[in-house]
Amino acid sequence: MALVKEEHFGIARKIVSNMTLESWETIPHATMTYNADATELLKECKKLNADFTDKTKKTTINTVMIKIICEGLKAAPKMNTHLEFNRKLVRGRLKYYDNIDVSMPMVLPTGEMMTVNMYDMGDKSLTEMTEAINNTIERIKGSDMNQVMFEASLDNTLTGLKQGKVLQAIRRLYGSKTGKHKVKTLSGQAKKDYYSIPTTKRLTKHDIEQGTTTISNLGSIYREQKGECTLLEIIPPQTTAFAVNAAQKRPTVVKDENGNDAIEVRMIIPLTIAIDHRALDYGDVVPFLRKLDEIFENPQVIQSWK
């Protein structure tokens, strides 16, 4: 066996590796799948965009699914929380928020993934959500993501230092600023020029802070997906995470015109739901599921979300 290539982690991979490792080390995950019959919903989505010729203004199924999840979280506010838990003292508390801030993974120009915070998505209309997502995509194009991520990482390290995590801070700084693993950031005139760009045209560390939950759109990455995500990580201190899978044709039991069971080919969007079992039980998810049932049984409601 011959070594073909060696690749050192960049800052994006370092951040993802660190956060996901913390997730699996500290959180007892419980997952479930909700198979949404989106046959009629997809028809309603086409109606939403009937008057638009500009693709950038069209509402995507991804945006509609984010809105649906947000409506579910309003019905189950315990799922839109942050958890503080001290295992040694066996003490915990949940922090509830009035906003639903969605941590949403996006593909960077480099092909890497980074999670951005889409603030206050719960109270936005579909049009406002579309504008917010498009604005973030445009600001990513004008951003030096290494610089943005280093700012956020440094801020997190300094926060840990204030909390007495001295050794952790020293290790992180050493790991990011020495040898082959050194993170490349801007300096000199290039740094001055970059920070002269208005924040309305680039991302800042504020844009990659933790949201109240995470929603990943796996279906947009690979629309030919067959099957569904069965396990995904919850990023602490969040207590939930969601994965929207690709719409797929599946045989489904429905009622025919006589009220009898029949099998039809329907468009199903599997939704993967992960909960932190320290904070939530399956019963806490039931109001969320019932709200989704209500929406998918009456998909015309999305017209009122414009």
Short mmCIF file of C-alpha atoms in Angstrom, two decimals:
data_model
loop_
_atom_site.label_atom_id
_atom_site.label_comp_id
_atom_site.label_asym_id
_atom_site.label_seq_id
_atom_site.Cartn_x
_atom_site.Cartn_y
_atom_site.Cartn_z
CA MET A 1 0.00 0.00 0.00
CA ALA A 2 1.56 3.30 -1.12
CA LEU A 3 0.61 6.70 0.24
CA VAL A 4 -0.83 8.73 -2.65
CA LYS A 5 -1.63 12.02 -0.97
CA GLU A 6 -1.65 13.77 2.40
CA GLU A 7 -4.08 16.58 3.08
CA HIS A 8 -4.02 18.80 6.16
CA PHE A 9 -7.31 20.13 7.49
CA GLY A 10 -8.18 23.72 6.64
CA ILE A 11 -10.00 25.87 9.18
CA ALA A 12 -13.46 24.88 7.87
CA ARG A 13 -12.71 21.18 8.36
CA LYS A 14 -11.12 21.89 11.76
CA ILE A 15 -14.23 23.67 13.00
CA VAL A 16 -16.59 20.98 11.70
CA SER A 17 -14.40 18.20 13.16
CA ASN A 18 -14.23 19.86 16.55
CA MET A 19 -17.96 20.61 16.77
CA THR A 20 -19.13 17.21 15.57
CA LEU A 21 -16.71 15.41 17.89
CA GLU A 22 -18.06 17.39 20.84
CA SER A 23 -21.56 16.46 19.68
CA TRP A 24 -20.93 12.70 19.72
CA GLU A 25 -18.89 12.82 22.92
CA THR A 26 -21.52 14.68 24.93
CA ILE A 27 -24.98 14.18 23.43
CA PRO A 28 -27.14 11.02 23.67
CA HIS A 29 -28.83 11.19 20.26
CA ALA A 30 -32.30 9.87 19.52
CA THR A 31 -33.54 10.00 15.93
CA MET A 32 -36.70 9.42 13.95
CA THR A 33 -37.90 9.90 10.36
CA TYR A 34 -41.06 11.68 9.28
CA ASN A 35 -42.13 10.64 5.76
CA ALA A 36 -44.03 13.64 4.39
CA ASP A 37 -46.39 13.00 1.50
CA ALA A 38 -45.49 16.14 -0.45
CA THR A 39 -47.41 15.31 -3.64
CA GLU A 40 -49.93 18.13 -3.18
CA LEU A 41 -47.41 20.42 -1.47
CA LEU A 42 -45.17 20.39 -4.54
CA LYS A 43 -48.15 21.51 -6.66
CA GLU A 44 -48.75 24.38 -4.25
CA CYS A 45 -45.05 25.33 -4.50
CA LYS A 46 -45.43 25.69 -8.29
CA LYS A 47 -48.37 28.06 -7.70
CA LEU A 48 -46.18 30.18 -5.42
CA ASN A 49 -43.78 30.83 -8.28
CA ALA A 50 -46.30 31.16 -11.10
CA ASP A 51 -45.81 34.94 -11.38
CA PHE A 52 -42.00 34.95 -11.15
CA THR A 53 -39.63 34.88 -14.12
CA ASP A 54 -36.56 35.85 -12.05
CA LYS A 55 -35.17 32.60 -10.63
CA THR A 56 -33.58 34.42 -7.67
CA LYS A 57 -37.02 35.47 -6.44
CA LYS A 58 -38.60 32.03 -6.69
CA THR A 59 -39.35 30.18 -3.48
CA THR A 60 -37.55 26.84 -3.43
CA ILE A 61 -38.92 23.68 -1.85
CA ASN A 62 -35.98 23.96 0.57
CA THR A 63 -37.28 27.34 1.79
CA VAL A 64 -40.80 25.96 2.12
CA MET A 65 -39.50 23.00 4.16
CA ILE A 66 -37.56 25.35 6.46
CA LYS A 67 -40.77 27.33 6.98
CA ILE A 68 -42.70 24.12 7.71
CA ILE A 69 -40.10 23.05 10.28
CA CYS A 70 -40.26 26.51 11.87
CA GLU A 71 -44.06 26.21 12.14
CA GLY A 72 -43.55 22.82 13.80
CA LEU A 73 -41.09 24.35 16.28
CA LYS A 74 -43.61 27.03 17.19
CA ALA A 75 -45.97 24.22 18.16
CA ALA A 76 -43.19 22.47 20.12
CA PRO A 77 -41.05 25.29 21.62
CA LYS A 78 -39.08 22.83 23.74
CA MET A 79 -37.38 21.72 20.52
CA ASN A 80 -36.06 25.24 19.92
CA THR A 81 -33.83 25.37 22.99
CA HIS A 82 -30.25 25.38 24.19
CA LEU A 83 -29.14 23.01 26.93
CA GLU A 84 -26.70 23.64 29.75
CA PHE A 85 -25.82 20.40 31.54
CA ASN A 86 -23.29 19.69 34.27
CA ARG A 87 -22.73 15.95 34.38
CA LYS A 88 -20.63 16.00 37.55
CA LEU A 89 -23.32 17.79 39.53
CA VAL A 90 -26.16 16.28 37.47
CA ARG A 91 -27.64 19.72 36.90
CA GLY A 92 -29.28 20.94 33.73
CA ARG A 93 -31.38 23.77 32.40
CA LEU A 94 -33.06 24.59 29.11
CA LYS A 95 -32.99 28.05 27.57
CA TYR A 96 -36.05 28.94 25.49
CA TYR A 97 -35.90 31.58 22.75
CA ASP A 98 -38.51 33.77 21.12
CA ASN A 99 -36.69 33.64 17.77
CA ILE A 100 -36.05 30.60 15.60
CA ASP A 101 -32.51 31.11 14.33
CA VAL A 102 -31.65 28.41 11.82
CA SER A 103 -28.09 27.13 11.49
CA MET A 104 -27.99 26.13 7.82
CA PRO A 105 -25.06 24.42 6.09
CA MET A 106 -24.12 26.04 2.78
CA VAL A 107 -21.60 25.10 0.11
CA LEU A 108 -18.70 27.57 -0.09
CA PRO A 109 -17.05 28.61 -3.38
CA THR A 110 -14.22 26.22 -2.43
CA GLY A 111 -16.62 23.30 -2.33
CA GLU A 112 -16.38 23.05 1.46
CA MET A 113 -19.42 23.24 3.73
CA MET A 114 -19.94 25.86 6.40
CA THR A 115 -22.93 26.52 8.61
CA VAL A 116 -24.36 30.03 8.61
CA ASN A 117 -26.94 31.46 10.97
CA MET A 118 -30.19 32.51 9.31
CA TYR A 119 -31.65 34.73 12.00
CA ASP A 120 -35.32 34.96 12.96
CA MET A 121 -36.59 32.61 10.26
CA GLY A 122 -39.69 31.68 12.26
CA ASP A 123 -41.39 35.06 11.77
CA LYS A 124 -40.35 35.68 8.18
CA SER A 125 -42.64 35.24 5.19
CA LEU A 126 -41.49 32.93 2.39
CA THR A 127 -40.49 36.00 0.36
CA GLU A 128 -38.44 37.37 3.25
CA MET A 129 -36.82 33.98 3.83
CA THR A 130 -35.86 33.75 0.15
CA GLU A 131 -34.37 37.24 0.24
CA ALA A 132 -32.41 36.45 3.42
CA ILE A 133 -30.96 33.23 1.97
CA ASN A 134 -30.04 34.90 -1.34
CA ASN A 135 -28.45 37.81 0.52
CA THR A 136 -26.32 35.40 2.55
CA ILE A 137 -25.24 33.55 -0.61
CA GLU A 138 -24.16 36.85 -2.17
CA ARG A 139 -22.25 37.92 0.94
CA ILE A 140 -20.44 34.56 0.99
CA LYS A 141 -19.10 35.39 -2.49
CA GLY A 142 -17.58 38.61 -1.13
CA SER A 143 -16.09 37.00 1.97
CA ASP A 144 -12.73 35.53 2.86
CA MET A 145 -14.14 32.55 4.71
CA ASN A 146 -10.83 31.67 6.33
CA GLN A 147 -10.84 35.12 7.91
CA VAL A 148 -14.48 34.86 9.00
CA MET A 149 -14.01 31.40 10.50
CA PHE A 150 -10.78 32.37 12.22
CA GLU A 151 -12.55 35.35 13.83
CA ALA A 152 -15.32 33.10 15.11
CA SER A 153 -12.86 30.45 16.28
CA LEU A 154 -10.70 33.03 18.06
CA ASP A 155 -13.76 34.53 19.73
CA ASN A 156 -14.79 31.07 20.94
CA THR A 157 -11.26 30.42 22.23
CA LEU A 158 -11.17 33.73 24.13
CA THR A 159 -14.58 32.99 25.64
CA GLY A 160 -13.20 29.66 26.85
CA LEU A 161 -10.18 31.46 28.28
CA LYS A 162 -12.48 33.72 30.32
CA GLN A 163 -14.14 30.57 31.64
CA GLY A 164 -10.78 29.25 32.84
CA LYS A 165 -10.07 26.90 29.93
CA VAL A 166 -6.45 28.04 29.69
CA LEU A 167 -4.93 24.80 28.41
CA GLN A 168 -7.59 24.50 25.72
CA ALA A 169 -6.90 28.06 24.56
CA ILE A 170 -3.14 27.47 24.37
CA ARG A 171 -3.60 24.26 22.39
CA ARG A 172 -6.00 25.85 19.92
CA LEU A 173 -3.77 28.83 19.28
CA TYR A 174 -0.75 26.57 18.85
CA GLY A 175 -2.65 24.26 16.52
CA SER A 176 -3.87 27.12 14.30
CA LYS A 177 -0.69 29.17 14.09
CA THR A 178 2.19 26.74 13.78
CA GLY A 179 3.67 24.31 11.24
CA LYS A 180 1.87 22.69 8.34
CA HIS A 181 -1.43 23.04 10.17
CA LYS A 182 -1.22 26.84 10.30
CA VAL A 183 -4.41 28.61 9.31
CA LYS A 184 -3.82 31.17 6.56
CA THR A 185 -5.40 34.52 7.39
CA LEU A 186 -5.08 38.00 5.96
CA SER A 187 -2.44 40.48 7.07
CA GLY A 188 -1.10 43.92 6.21
CA GLN A 189 -2.77 45.88 3.41
CA ALA A 190 -4.82 42.88 2.29
CA LYS A 191 -6.40 42.74 5.74
CA LYS A 192 -7.11 46.51 5.75
CA ASP A 193 -8.66 46.31 2.29
CA TYR A 194 -10.83 43.39 3.29
CA TYR A 195 -12.17 45.06 6.43
CA SER A 196 -12.95 48.19 4.44
CA ILE A 197 -15.65 46.18 2.63
CA PRO A 198 -19.06 47.00 4.22
CA THR A 199 -20.50 44.19 6.34
CA THR A 200 -23.58 44.35 4.10
CA LYS A 201 -21.40 42.80 1.38
CA ARG A 202 -19.52 40.18 3.40
CA LEU A 203 -20.04 37.77 6.28
CA THR A 204 -18.83 38.38 9.82
CA LYS A 205 -18.43 36.08 12.81
CA HIS A 206 -22.00 37.04 13.73
CA ASP A 207 -23.19 35.16 10.66
CA ILE A 208 -21.71 31.85 11.79
CA GLU A 209 -22.71 31.99 15.44
CA GLN A 210 -24.87 29.19 16.79
CA GLY A 211 -28.55 29.26 15.91
CA THR A 212 -31.30 27.68 17.99
CA THR A 213 -31.52 24.60 15.74
CA THR A 214 -29.86 23.18 12.62
CA ILE A 215 -31.57 22.34 9.32
CA SER A 216 -29.55 20.57 6.62
CA ASN A 217 -30.92 20.24 3.10
CA LEU A 218 -29.44 16.98 1.85
CA GLY A 219 -31.87 16.85 -1.06
CA SER A 220 -30.43 20.00 -2.64
CA ILE A 221 -26.95 18.48 -2.64
CA TYR A 222 -28.03 15.27 -4.35
CA ARG A 223 -31.54 15.36 -5.82
CA GLU A 224 -31.16 11.79 -7.09
CA GLN A 225 -30.91 10.57 -3.49
CA LYS A 226 -32.61 7.24 -2.84
CA GLY A 227 -33.31 6.62 0.81
CA GLU A 228 -32.77 8.99 3.69
CA CYS A 229 -30.35 10.17 6.32
CA THR A 230 -30.77 7.99 9.40
CA LEU A 231 -28.44 9.76 11.81
CA LEU A 232 -27.15 13.31 12.10
CA GLU A 233 -25.34 15.22 14.79
CA ILE A 234 -26.81 17.85 17.09
CA ILE A 235 -24.41 20.74 17.62
CA PRO A 236 -24.31 21.73 21.31
CA PRO A 237 -25.86 23.63 22.97
CA GLN A 238 -28.71 23.03 20.49
CA THR A 239 -31.11 20.21 21.33
CA THR A 240 -32.41 19.37 17.85
CA ALA A 241 -31.26 18.94 14.26
CA PHE A 242 -33.15 18.23 11.04
CA ALA A 243 -32.22 16.85 7.63
CA VAL A 244 -34.48 17.46 4.64
CA ASN A 245 -33.96 14.61 2.19
CA ALA A 246 -34.70 14.61 -1.55
CA ALA A 247 -38.26 14.21 -2.80
CA GLN A 248 -38.70 10.62 -3.98
CA LYS A 249 -41.41 8.55 -5.64
CA ARG A 250 -42.63 5.87 -3.24
CA PRO A 251 -45.59 3.50 -3.08
CA THR A 252 -47.96 4.87 -0.44
CA VAL A 253 -51.22 3.70 1.11
CA VAL A 254 -54.01 6.24 0.45
CA LYS A 255 -57.80 6.30 0.57
CA ASP A 256 -59.57 5.92 -2.77
CA GLU A 257 -62.87 7.65 -3.69
CA ASN A 258 -64.77 4.92 -1.81
CA GLY A 259 -62.74 5.32 1.36
CA ASN A 260 -60.87 2.07 0.84
CA ASP A 261 -57.12 1.61 1.17
CA ALA A 262 -55.24 1.76 -2.13
CA ILE A 263 -51.58 1.98 -3.14
CA GLU A 264 -50.43 4.96 -5.20
CA VAL A 265 -47.08 6.32 -6.28
CA ARG A 266 -46.64 9.53 -4.28
CA MET A 267 -43.85 12.10 -3.84
CA ILE A 268 -42.37 11.61 -0.39
CA ILE A 269 -39.93 13.96 1.35
CA PRO A 270 -38.31 12.11 4.27
CA LEU A 271 -37.47 14.41 7.16
CA THR A 272 -34.87 13.20 9.65
CA ILE A 273 -35.26 14.50 13.21
CA ALA A 274 -32.58 14.21 15.91
CA ILE A 275 -33.13 15.16 19.55
CA ASP A 276 -30.85 15.43 22.56
CA HIS A 277 -32.30 12.80 24.88
CA ARG A 278 -31.03 14.64 27.95
CA ALA A 279 -33.40 17.48 27.15
CA LEU A 280 -36.21 15.88 25.15
CA ASP A 281 -38.28 12.73 25.07
CA TYR A 282 -40.25 11.44 22.10
CA GLY A 283 -43.42 12.83 23.66
CA ASP A 284 -41.99 16.34 23.38
CA VAL A 285 -41.80 15.88 19.60
CA VAL A 286 -45.48 14.90 19.19
CA PRO A 287 -46.80 18.52 18.90
CA PHE A 288 -44.19 19.10 16.17
CA LEU A 289 -45.32 15.99 14.27
CA ARG A 290 -48.99 16.91 14.61
CA LYS A 291 -48.32 20.36 13.19
CA LEU A 292 -46.56 18.79 10.20
CA ASP A 293 -49.50 16.42 9.72
CA GLU A 294 -51.81 19.43 9.65
CA ILE A 295 -49.69 21.27 7.06
CA PHE A 296 -49.18 18.33 4.69
CA GLU A 297 -52.88 17.44 4.86
CA ASN A 298 -53.76 21.05 3.98
CA PRO A 299 -50.79 22.24 1.88
CA GLN A 300 -52.69 25.21 0.45
CA VAL A 301 -51.83 26.98 3.71
CA ILE A 302 -48.42 27.84 2.26
CA GLN A 303 -50.12 30.41 0.00
CA SER A 304 -50.79 32.47 3.13
CA TRP A 305 -47.07 32.44 3.96
CA LYS A 306 -46.05 34.51 0.92
#
